[in-house]
Amino acid sequence: MDNVFDYEDIQLIPAKCIVNSRSECDTSVTLGGHTFKLPVVPANMQTIIDEKVAIQLAENGYFYIMHRFNPEQRADFIKDMHARGLIASISVGVKSEEYDFIETLEKDGLTPEFITIDIAHGHSNAVINMIQHIKKHLPQSFVIAGNVGTPEAVRELENAGADATKVGIGPGKVCITKIKTGFGTGGWQLAALRWCSKAATKPIIADGGIRTHGDIAKSVRFGASMVMIGSLFAGHEESPGETIEINGKLYKEYFGSASEFQKGERKNVEGKKLHVEHKGHLKDTLIEMEQDLQSSISYAGGTKLDAIRNVDYVIVKNSIFNGDKTY
Ligand SMILES: NC(=O)C1=CN([C@@H]2O[C@H](COP(=O)(O)OP(=O)(O)OC[C@H]3O[C@@H](n4cnc5c(N)ncnc54)[C@H](OP(=O)(O)O)[C@@H]3O)[C@@H](O)[C@H]2O)C=CC1
Ligand SMILES: Nc1nc2c(ncn2[C@@H]2O[C@H](COP(=O)(O)O)[C@@H](O)[C@H]2O)c(=O)[nH]1
């Protein structure tokens, strides 16, 4: 593949502004028949989202995906969200008990609006079979399948019935997949996104490697309908990660879903733990993201997100670690 680049290697080129104020720019996006304020979803990880955060996001018009690490609580979670008049958006894995879970939801008449199949290596028969199982038993649920990093994978998951695919293998801040396996899109996530989006006929969610709000606009430019973000959402007052004090300063923990801290054992570990500086309230970050993205839209010369898709860009440098330390 030619032209390999990542977020830090690209700058978008401004086009003539057509608004008098950035507040005229509309950052909303529609996915699965629902409209959300931002094309951004906090990562479905245990130190990023819990029930309280999910409710806060849904009540305020943001997309969310609940993680799958408290499997026995998922049915009640769906009931609770629906009782509040909110969308239910859950994650599943691919092990045999997850097949039973989907059938139980059908039997109990519980249909989450969104189901995300959350697997490290999503280009697999395990994921294809799960997509088909969900589509058979819960045909009204919008299925997001991943994670993948190639056009072939996007096509296969779409053909199996996925309504959207999630792109990103190894670019995450707490990811060590690229170090431990030698594989993935770490260091060229943005180019992988462009590659995948050329093959996609359905929405793509760019997942991992976002380090600045400008990276959201870059993701949209290279084909993302939605962007999944972990590290920028870690460290808030509302973040479920434990709060700790180091030398008088407050930090919150942020660990990988494939880390020993999530798994409870050192088997197939592909994630690590970080301590992220405490950074105030989630709502303030969401507002700042919206303002920054409104500004991006104005630089793109439009009033809606779509304007960003057509801007020119330059490649300004090349570096494989996207600003992260390797360990
Ligand atoms: N986006 C990313 O880059 C990555 C994300 N993660 C996150 O970590 C969490 C755990 O992921 P995951 O390990 O998939 O989930 P699970 O531990 O639930 O594994 C799911 C199933 O897939 C199998 N499996 C996992 N990896 C592979 C592989 N490389 N080849 C063949 N089979 C595989 C597992 O078997 P077995 O364990 O026996 O192999 C298991 O049966 C998820 O939330 C995932 O999103 C993890 C790594 C990379
Ligand atoms: N390789 C691993 N990737 C992981 C793990 N846990 C989560 N993730 C992925 O990272 C993104 C978030 O990335 P960020 O750069 O925004 O912090 C998340 O959505 C997952 O796809 C893990 O243990 N190993």
PDB file of C-alpha atoms in Angstrom, residues 7 12 39-40 190 193 210 212-224 227 292-293 295-297 300 305 308-309 311:
ATOM      1  CA  TYR A   7      -3.100  11.351  12.328  1.00  0.00           C
ATOM      2  CA  LEU A  12      -6.348  19.378   6.370  1.00  0.00           C
ATOM      3  CA  PRO A  39     -19.768  11.672  15.585  1.00  0.00           C
ATOM      4  CA  VAL A  40     -17.964  10.448  18.689  1.00  0.00           C
ATOM      5  CA  LEU A 190      -5.612   6.920   9.398  1.00  0.00           C
ATOM      6  CA  LEU A 193      -9.250   3.967   7.678  1.00  0.00           C
ATOM      7  CA  ILE A 210      -7.322   9.707  18.590  1.00  0.00           C
ATOM      8  CA  THR A 212      -6.500  15.439  19.824  1.00  0.00           C
ATOM      9  CA  HIS A 213      -9.907  16.828  18.868  1.00  0.00           C
ATOM     10  CA  GLY A 214      -8.506  17.632  15.424  1.00  0.00           C
ATOM     11  CA  ASP A 215      -8.075  13.880  14.892  1.00  0.00           C
ATOM     12  CA  ILE A 216     -11.884  13.583  14.895  1.00  0.00           C
ATOM     13  CA  ALA A 217     -12.102  15.835  11.828  1.00  0.00           C
ATOM     14  CA  LYS A 218      -9.256  13.901  10.183  1.00  0.00           C
ATOM     15  CA  SER A 219     -11.144  10.637  10.783  1.00  0.00           C
ATOM     16  CA  VAL A 220     -14.242  12.084   9.144  1.00  0.00           C
ATOM     17  CA  ARG A 221     -12.119  13.288   6.189  1.00  0.00           C
ATOM     18  CA  PHE A 222     -10.806   9.757   5.667  1.00  0.00           C
ATOM     19  CA  GLY A 223     -14.167   8.011   5.805  1.00  0.00           C
ATOM     20  CA  ALA A 224     -15.374   7.606   9.393  1.00  0.00           C
ATOM     21  CA  VAL A 227     -15.084   7.855  15.996  1.00  0.00           C
ATOM     22  CA  ASP A 292     -13.656  22.273  18.060  1.00  0.00           C
ATOM     23  CA  LEU A 293     -15.548  20.216  15.508  1.00  0.00           C
ATOM     24  CA  SER A 295     -14.558  25.076  14.002  1.00  0.00           C
ATOM     25  CA  SER A 296     -13.282  22.187  11.814  1.00  0.00           C
ATOM     26  CA  ILE A 297     -16.489  22.367   9.769  1.00  0.00           C
ATOM     27  CA  ALA A 300     -13.804  22.987   5.700  1.00  0.00           C
ATOM     28  CA  LEU A 305     -19.889  17.393   8.922  1.00  0.00           C
ATOM     29  CA  ILE A 308     -14.997  17.860   5.946  1.00  0.00           C
ATOM     30  CA  ARG A 309     -15.142  14.790   3.666  1.00  0.00           C
ATOM     31  CA  VAL A 311     -11.293  18.957   1.836  1.00  0.00           C
TER      32      VAL A 311
END
